[in-house]
Amino acid sequence: MSDITNRNESRPATRSGVDIFLANLKKHAGPSTRGRLIFALDATTSREATWDTACKLQAEMFQEAGRLGSLEMQLVFYRALGECRASRWLSDSAHLAKTMSQIMCRAGQTQIEKILNHAARETKLLKVSALVFIGDALEESPDLVLSAASTLSRLSVPAFMFQEGHDREVEQTFQDIARLTRGAYCRFNPGAARQLAELLRAVAVYATGGLAALADQRSDSAVRLLSQLR
């Protein structure tokens, strides 16, 4: 793990229009054969109860992406006072699962701006297909966070923001990040492992095969994300 330093709902589409919507997407989006996905997590104590679930779900993301092509993933997490770390890029789901299982949640403040800045630096080195972030809080200036999101937008890296819980300020900022980066926002209930698993698998498919591959999924989760992507 390496340290990261900081430098300076919408609703699902209705089923009646899904087929036309997916067909149009497939027409205009070519597939990719390799994806690079940053999987970022809030590892502060408020998320301790769901950390084991997150460890399990990332393995399911790899399994889904493996049906389409190859996917590299980088794990990024923050916790404690200013601690924010990134793994090396991995294509072995077992290795990543082991890495996550060794992380313990610790009290601390959110560092979402740092996550977004890190994703921007990574994609300047080698194109990142998407950023996934899972969190339940926002303790930073929304303006600074959205400024970092605007930078990510200029680099064409969509952010998929998954909110645990119902905090309205968190919801607004997460939605704004998704909108600015042309990504997607979804909220899930604490402990809703199946719901989050389906959403994460859909993102893995997108990171590996693009919009065309996601359109082929035809699942409710795929439609939910596609209705926001543009």
mmCIF file of C-alpha atoms in Angstrom:
data_model
loop_
_atom_site.group_PDB
_atom_site.id
_atom_site.type_symbol
_atom_site.label_atom_id
_atom_site.label_comp_id
_atom_site.label_asym_id
_atom_site.label_seq_id
_atom_site.Cartn_x
_atom_site.Cartn_y
_atom_site.Cartn_z
ATOM 1 C CA MET A 1 0.000 0.000 0.000
ATOM 2 C CA SER A 2 1.274 3.487 -0.808
ATOM 3 C CA ASP A 3 0.262 6.753 0.823
ATOM 4 C CA ILE A 4 -1.766 9.246 -1.190
ATOM 5 C CA THR A 5 -0.772 12.852 -0.673
ATOM 6 C CA ASN A 6 -3.058 15.774 -1.466
ATOM 7 C CA ARG A 7 -1.832 18.332 -3.899
ATOM 8 C CA ASN A 8 -2.657 21.752 -3.689
ATOM 9 C CA GLU A 9 -31.357 9.038 -7.662
ATOM 10 C CA SER A 10 -31.979 9.511 -10.325
ATOM 11 C CA ARG A 11 -34.872 7.065 -10.681
ATOM 12 C CA PRO A 12 -34.513 3.941 -12.835
ATOM 13 C CA ALA A 13 -35.767 4.064 -16.409
ATOM 14 C CA THR A 14 -39.150 2.472 -16.997
ATOM 15 C CA ARG A 15 -39.054 -0.973 -18.516
ATOM 16 C CA SER A 16 -41.286 0.066 -21.451
ATOM 17 C CA GLY A 17 -38.552 2.248 -22.940
ATOM 18 C CA VAL A 18 -35.551 0.160 -21.974
ATOM 19 C CA ASP A 19 -35.125 -1.826 -25.196
ATOM 20 C CA ILE A 20 -34.960 1.279 -27.404
ATOM 21 C CA PHE A 21 -32.659 3.024 -24.951
ATOM 22 C CA LEU A 22 -30.214 0.104 -24.810
ATOM 23 C CA ALA A 23 -30.276 -0.392 -28.571
ATOM 24 C CA ASN A 24 -29.320 3.239 -29.157
ATOM 25 C CA LEU A 25 -26.465 3.015 -26.657
ATOM 26 C CA LYS A 26 -25.070 -0.093 -28.317
ATOM 27 C CA LYS A 27 -25.119 1.657 -31.679
ATOM 28 C CA HIS A 28 -22.949 4.520 -30.515
ATOM 29 C CA ALA A 29 -20.594 2.911 -28.027
ATOM 30 C CA GLY A 30 -17.741 0.639 -29.028
ATOM 31 C CA PRO A 31 -16.485 -2.054 -26.653
ATOM 32 C CA SER A 32 -13.212 -2.015 -24.757
ATOM 33 C CA THR A 33 -11.100 -5.093 -24.106
ATOM 34 C CA ARG A 34 -9.410 -3.972 -20.916
ATOM 35 C CA GLY A 35 -10.578 -1.859 -18.024
ATOM 36 C CA ARG A 36 -8.942 -0.053 -15.120
ATOM 37 C CA LEU A 37 -11.158 0.592 -12.123
ATOM 38 C CA ILE A 38 -10.371 2.472 -8.925
ATOM 39 C CA PHE A 39 -12.388 1.051 -6.034
ATOM 40 C CA ALA A 40 -12.369 3.626 -3.226
ATOM 41 C CA LEU A 41 -13.798 3.205 0.251
ATOM 42 C CA ASP A 42 -14.457 5.177 3.387
ATOM 43 C CA ALA A 43 -12.764 3.035 6.064
ATOM 44 C CA THR A 44 -13.658 5.197 9.052
ATOM 45 C CA THR A 45 -15.473 3.694 12.014
ATOM 46 C CA SER A 46 -18.955 4.584 10.741
ATOM 47 C CA ARG A 47 -18.477 1.942 8.051
ATOM 48 C CA GLU A 48 -17.057 -0.800 10.240
ATOM 49 C CA ALA A 49 -20.314 -2.773 10.260
ATOM 50 C CA THR A 50 -20.343 -3.126 6.455
ATOM 51 C CA TRP A 51 -16.619 -3.542 5.776
ATOM 52 C CA ASP A 52 -16.763 -7.347 5.586
ATOM 53 C CA THR A 53 -19.548 -7.037 3.014
ATOM 54 C CA ALA A 54 -17.424 -4.713 0.897
ATOM 55 C CA CYS A 55 -14.580 -7.255 0.958
ATOM 56 C CA LYS A 56 -16.899 -9.922 -0.420
ATOM 57 C CA LEU A 57 -18.515 -7.760 -3.074
ATOM 58 C CA GLN A 58 -15.334 -6.697 -4.807
ATOM 59 C CA ALA A 59 -14.666 -10.348 -5.689
ATOM 60 C CA GLU A 60 -18.052 -10.509 -7.393
ATOM 61 C CA MET A 61 -17.123 -7.455 -9.475
ATOM 62 C CA PHE A 62 -14.084 -9.310 -10.830
ATOM 63 C CA GLN A 63 -16.096 -12.420 -11.604
ATOM 64 C CA GLU A 64 -18.589 -10.446 -13.661
ATOM 65 C CA ALA A 65 -15.912 -8.520 -15.549
ATOM 66 C CA GLY A 66 -14.036 -11.724 -16.304
ATOM 67 C CA ARG A 67 -16.868 -12.834 -18.572
ATOM 68 C CA LEU A 68 -16.151 -9.904 -20.900
ATOM 69 C CA GLY A 69 -12.439 -9.349 -20.720
ATOM 70 C CA SER A 70 -9.771 -8.323 -18.256
ATOM 71 C CA LEU A 71 -10.079 -5.814 -15.456
ATOM 72 C CA GLU A 72 -7.381 -4.241 -13.339
ATOM 73 C CA MET A 73 -8.406 -2.726 -10.035
ATOM 74 C CA GLN A 74 -6.754 -0.442 -7.546
ATOM 75 C CA LEU A 75 -8.011 -0.327 -3.972
ATOM 76 C CA VAL A 76 -7.956 3.080 -2.285
ATOM 77 C CA PHE A 77 -9.175 3.803 1.234
ATOM 78 C CA TYR A 78 -8.961 6.480 3.884
ATOM 79 C CA ARG A 79 -9.234 6.365 7.666
ATOM 80 C CA ALA A 80 -7.752 7.851 10.852
ATOM 81 C CA LEU A 81 -6.172 11.332 10.814
ATOM 82 C CA GLY A 82 -5.104 11.989 7.229
ATOM 83 C CA GLU A 83 -4.325 8.381 6.332
ATOM 84 C CA CYS A 84 -5.180 7.632 2.706
ATOM 85 C CA ARG A 85 -3.603 4.675 0.920
ATOM 86 C CA ALA A 86 -3.663 3.061 -2.496
ATOM 87 C CA SER A 87 -2.732 -0.478 -3.481
ATOM 88 C CA ARG A 88 -0.861 -1.311 -6.634
ATOM 89 C CA TRP A 89 -2.974 -2.210 -9.663
ATOM 90 C CA LEU A 90 -4.220 -5.789 -9.320
ATOM 91 C CA SER A 91 -5.933 -8.257 -11.625
ATOM 92 C CA ASP A 92 -6.088 -11.090 -9.089
ATOM 93 C CA SER A 93 -9.351 -10.920 -7.136
ATOM 94 C CA ALA A 94 -8.025 -13.251 -4.422
ATOM 95 C CA HIS A 95 -5.060 -10.964 -3.819
ATOM 96 C CA LEU A 96 -7.286 -7.913 -3.586
ATOM 97 C CA ALA A 97 -9.687 -9.679 -1.231
ATOM 98 C CA LYS A 98 -6.771 -10.571 1.041
ATOM 99 C CA THR A 99 -5.572 -6.961 0.977
ATOM 100 C CA MET A 100 -8.994 -5.680 1.975
ATOM 101 C CA SER A 101 -9.405 -8.259 4.720
ATOM 102 C CA GLN A 102 -6.284 -6.913 6.423
ATOM 103 C CA ILE A 103 -7.644 -3.357 6.674
ATOM 104 C CA MET A 104 -9.238 -2.301 9.943
ATOM 105 C CA CYS A 105 -11.596 0.677 10.169
ATOM 106 C CA ARG A 106 -10.396 3.587 12.315
ATOM 107 C CA ALA A 107 -11.918 6.865 13.463
ATOM 108 C CA GLY A 108 -11.201 9.826 11.233
ATOM 109 C CA GLN A 109 -12.500 12.480 8.841
ATOM 110 C CA THR A 110 -13.571 11.955 5.238
ATOM 111 C CA GLN A 111 -10.995 12.527 2.471
ATOM 112 C CA ILE A 112 -13.098 12.438 -0.685
ATOM 113 C CA GLU A 113 -11.249 15.349 -2.287
ATOM 114 C CA LYS A 114 -8.021 13.392 -1.936
ATOM 115 C CA ILE A 115 -9.621 10.344 -3.583
ATOM 116 C CA LEU A 116 -10.749 12.394 -6.585
ATOM 117 C CA ASN A 117 -7.341 14.043 -6.953
ATOM 118 C CA HIS A 118 -5.671 10.643 -6.808
ATOM 119 C CA ALA A 119 -7.922 9.315 -9.588
ATOM 120 C CA ALA A 120 -6.993 12.324 -11.724
ATOM 121 C CA ARG A 121 -3.268 11.686 -11.251
ATOM 122 C CA GLU A 122 -3.641 7.983 -12.040
ATOM 123 C CA THR A 123 -5.514 8.563 -15.291
ATOM 124 C CA LYS A 124 -2.818 10.992 -16.456
ATOM 125 C CA LEU A 125 -0.398 8.070 -16.209
ATOM 126 C CA LEU A 126 -2.675 5.476 -17.821
ATOM 127 C CA LYS A 127 -6.356 5.858 -18.616
ATOM 128 C CA VAL A 128 -8.731 4.947 -15.786
ATOM 129 C CA SER A 129 -12.104 3.606 -16.953
ATOM 130 C CA ALA A 130 -14.075 4.548 -13.861
ATOM 131 C CA LEU A 131 -13.941 5.438 -10.181
ATOM 132 C CA VAL A 132 -16.223 3.706 -7.684
ATOM 133 C CA PHE A 133 -16.636 5.299 -4.267
ATOM 134 C CA ILE A 134 -18.623 3.897 -1.341
ATOM 135 C CA GLY A 135 -19.207 6.080 1.693
ATOM 136 C CA ASP A 136 -21.746 7.453 4.119
ATOM 137 C CA ALA A 137 -20.425 10.851 5.193
ATOM 138 C CA LEU A 138 -19.011 14.177 4.021
ATOM 139 C CA GLU A 139 -16.937 16.262 6.431
ATOM 140 C CA GLU A 140 -15.116 18.427 3.880
ATOM 141 C CA SER A 141 -15.990 21.584 1.996
ATOM 142 C CA PRO A 142 -18.398 20.595 -0.804
ATOM 143 C CA ASP A 143 -16.864 23.337 -2.957
ATOM 144 C CA LEU A 144 -13.383 21.822 -2.730
ATOM 145 C CA VAL A 145 -14.731 18.340 -3.423
ATOM 146 C CA LEU A 146 -16.663 19.524 -6.476
ATOM 147 C CA SER A 147 -13.634 21.407 -7.775
ATOM 148 C CA ALA A 148 -11.702 18.121 -7.698
ATOM 149 C CA ALA A 149 -14.638 16.440 -9.452
ATOM 150 C CA SER A 150 -14.497 19.060 -12.218
ATOM 151 C CA THR A 151 -10.842 18.190 -12.820
ATOM 152 C CA LEU A 152 -11.759 14.518 -13.075
ATOM 153 C CA SER A 153 -14.510 15.405 -15.529
ATOM 154 C CA ARG A 154 -12.037 17.104 -17.858
ATOM 155 C CA LEU A 155 -10.085 13.837 -17.896
ATOM 156 C CA SER A 156 -13.243 11.861 -18.818
ATOM 157 C CA VAL A 157 -13.238 9.598 -15.761
ATOM 158 C CA PRO A 158 -16.809 8.909 -14.600
ATOM 159 C CA ALA A 159 -17.364 8.610 -10.856
ATOM 160 C CA PHE A 160 -19.919 6.096 -9.576
ATOM 161 C CA MET A 161 -20.915 7.375 -6.157
ATOM 162 C CA PHE A 162 -22.627 4.886 -3.845
ATOM 163 C CA GLN A 163 -24.107 6.335 -0.679
ATOM 164 C CA GLU A 164 -24.854 4.263 2.365
ATOM 165 C CA GLY A 165 -27.584 5.869 4.455
ATOM 166 C CA HIS A 166 -29.827 8.901 3.950
ATOM 167 C CA ASP A 167 -27.838 12.031 4.852
ATOM 168 C CA ARG A 168 -29.202 14.779 2.575
ATOM 169 C CA GLU A 169 -25.987 16.824 2.324
ATOM 170 C CA VAL A 170 -24.033 13.705 1.403
ATOM 171 C CA GLU A 171 -26.668 12.824 -1.182
ATOM 172 C CA GLN A 172 -26.515 16.257 -2.818
ATOM 173 C CA THR A 173 -22.730 16.331 -3.058
ATOM 174 C CA PHE A 174 -22.481 12.729 -4.289
ATOM 175 C CA GLN A 175 -25.088 13.492 -6.956
ATOM 176 C CA ASP A 176 -23.158 16.602 -8.003
ATOM 177 C CA ILE A 177 -19.918 14.608 -8.305
ATOM 178 C CA ALA A 178 -21.680 12.025 -10.473
ATOM 179 C CA ARG A 179 -23.247 14.731 -12.624
ATOM 180 C CA LEU A 180 -19.999 16.654 -13.131
ATOM 181 C CA THR A 181 -18.029 13.542 -14.093
ATOM 182 C CA ARG A 182 -20.835 12.050 -16.203
ATOM 183 C CA GLY A 183 -21.017 9.111 -13.869
ATOM 184 C CA ALA A 184 -23.914 7.888 -11.741
ATOM 185 C CA TYR A 185 -25.225 8.109 -8.184
ATOM 186 C CA CYS A 186 -27.044 5.391 -6.255
ATOM 187 C CA ARG A 187 -28.096 5.050 -2.629
ATOM 188 C CA PHE A 188 -28.358 1.710 -0.887
ATOM 189 C CA ASN A 189 -29.558 0.781 2.539
ATOM 190 C CA PRO A 190 -27.055 -0.363 5.180
ATOM 191 C CA GLY A 191 -26.723 -4.132 4.945
ATOM 192 C CA ALA A 192 -28.283 -4.289 1.463
ATOM 193 C CA ALA A 193 -25.557 -6.572 0.154
ATOM 194 C CA ARG A 194 -27.504 -7.929 -2.806
ATOM 195 C CA GLN A 195 -28.482 -4.487 -4.044
ATOM 196 C CA LEU A 196 -24.928 -3.161 -3.821
ATOM 197 C CA ALA A 197 -23.500 -6.326 -5.381
ATOM 198 C CA GLU A 198 -25.695 -5.913 -8.466
ATOM 199 C CA LEU A 199 -24.720 -2.266 -8.840
ATOM 200 C CA LEU A 200 -21.010 -3.000 -8.464
ATOM 201 C CA ARG A 201 -21.162 -5.813 -11.004
ATOM 202 C CA ALA A 202 -22.799 -3.409 -13.446
ATOM 203 C CA VAL A 203 -19.961 -0.912 -12.944
ATOM 204 C CA ALA A 204 -17.366 -3.651 -13.458
ATOM 205 C CA VAL A 205 -19.024 -4.551 -16.749
ATOM 206 C CA TYR A 206 -18.964 -0.886 -17.781
ATOM 207 C CA ALA A 207 -15.269 -0.528 -16.871
ATOM 208 C CA THR A 208 -14.395 -3.591 -18.928
ATOM 209 C CA GLY A 209 -16.667 -3.302 -21.950
ATOM 210 C CA GLY A 210 -18.053 0.236 -21.972
ATOM 211 C CA LEU A 211 -21.639 1.294 -22.498
ATOM 212 C CA ALA A 212 -22.265 -1.404 -25.093
ATOM 213 C CA ALA A 213 -21.396 -4.161 -22.636
ATOM 214 C CA LEU A 214 -23.484 -2.550 -19.917
ATOM 215 C CA ALA A 215 -26.428 -2.288 -22.315
ATOM 216 C CA ASP A 216 -26.191 -6.036 -22.932
ATOM 217 C CA GLN A 217 -26.745 -6.731 -19.234
ATOM 218 C CA ARG A 218 -30.431 -5.698 -19.253
ATOM 219 C CA SER A 219 -30.567 -5.939 -15.459
ATOM 220 C CA ASP A 220 -32.379 -3.404 -13.299
ATOM 221 C CA SER A 221 -29.024 -2.225 -11.943
ATOM 222 C CA ALA A 222 -27.626 -1.749 -15.446
ATOM 223 C CA VAL A 223 -30.679 0.240 -16.473
ATOM 224 C CA ARG A 224 -30.423 2.328 -13.319
ATOM 225 C CA LEU A 225 -26.853 3.316 -14.190
ATOM 226 C CA LEU A 226 -27.485 3.725 -17.904
ATOM 227 C CA SER A 227 -30.321 6.144 -17.239
ATOM 228 C CA GLN A 228 -27.756 8.522 -15.721
ATOM 229 C CA LEU A 229 -24.745 7.996 -18.013
ATOM 230 C CA ARG A 230 -24.424 10.315 -20.997
#
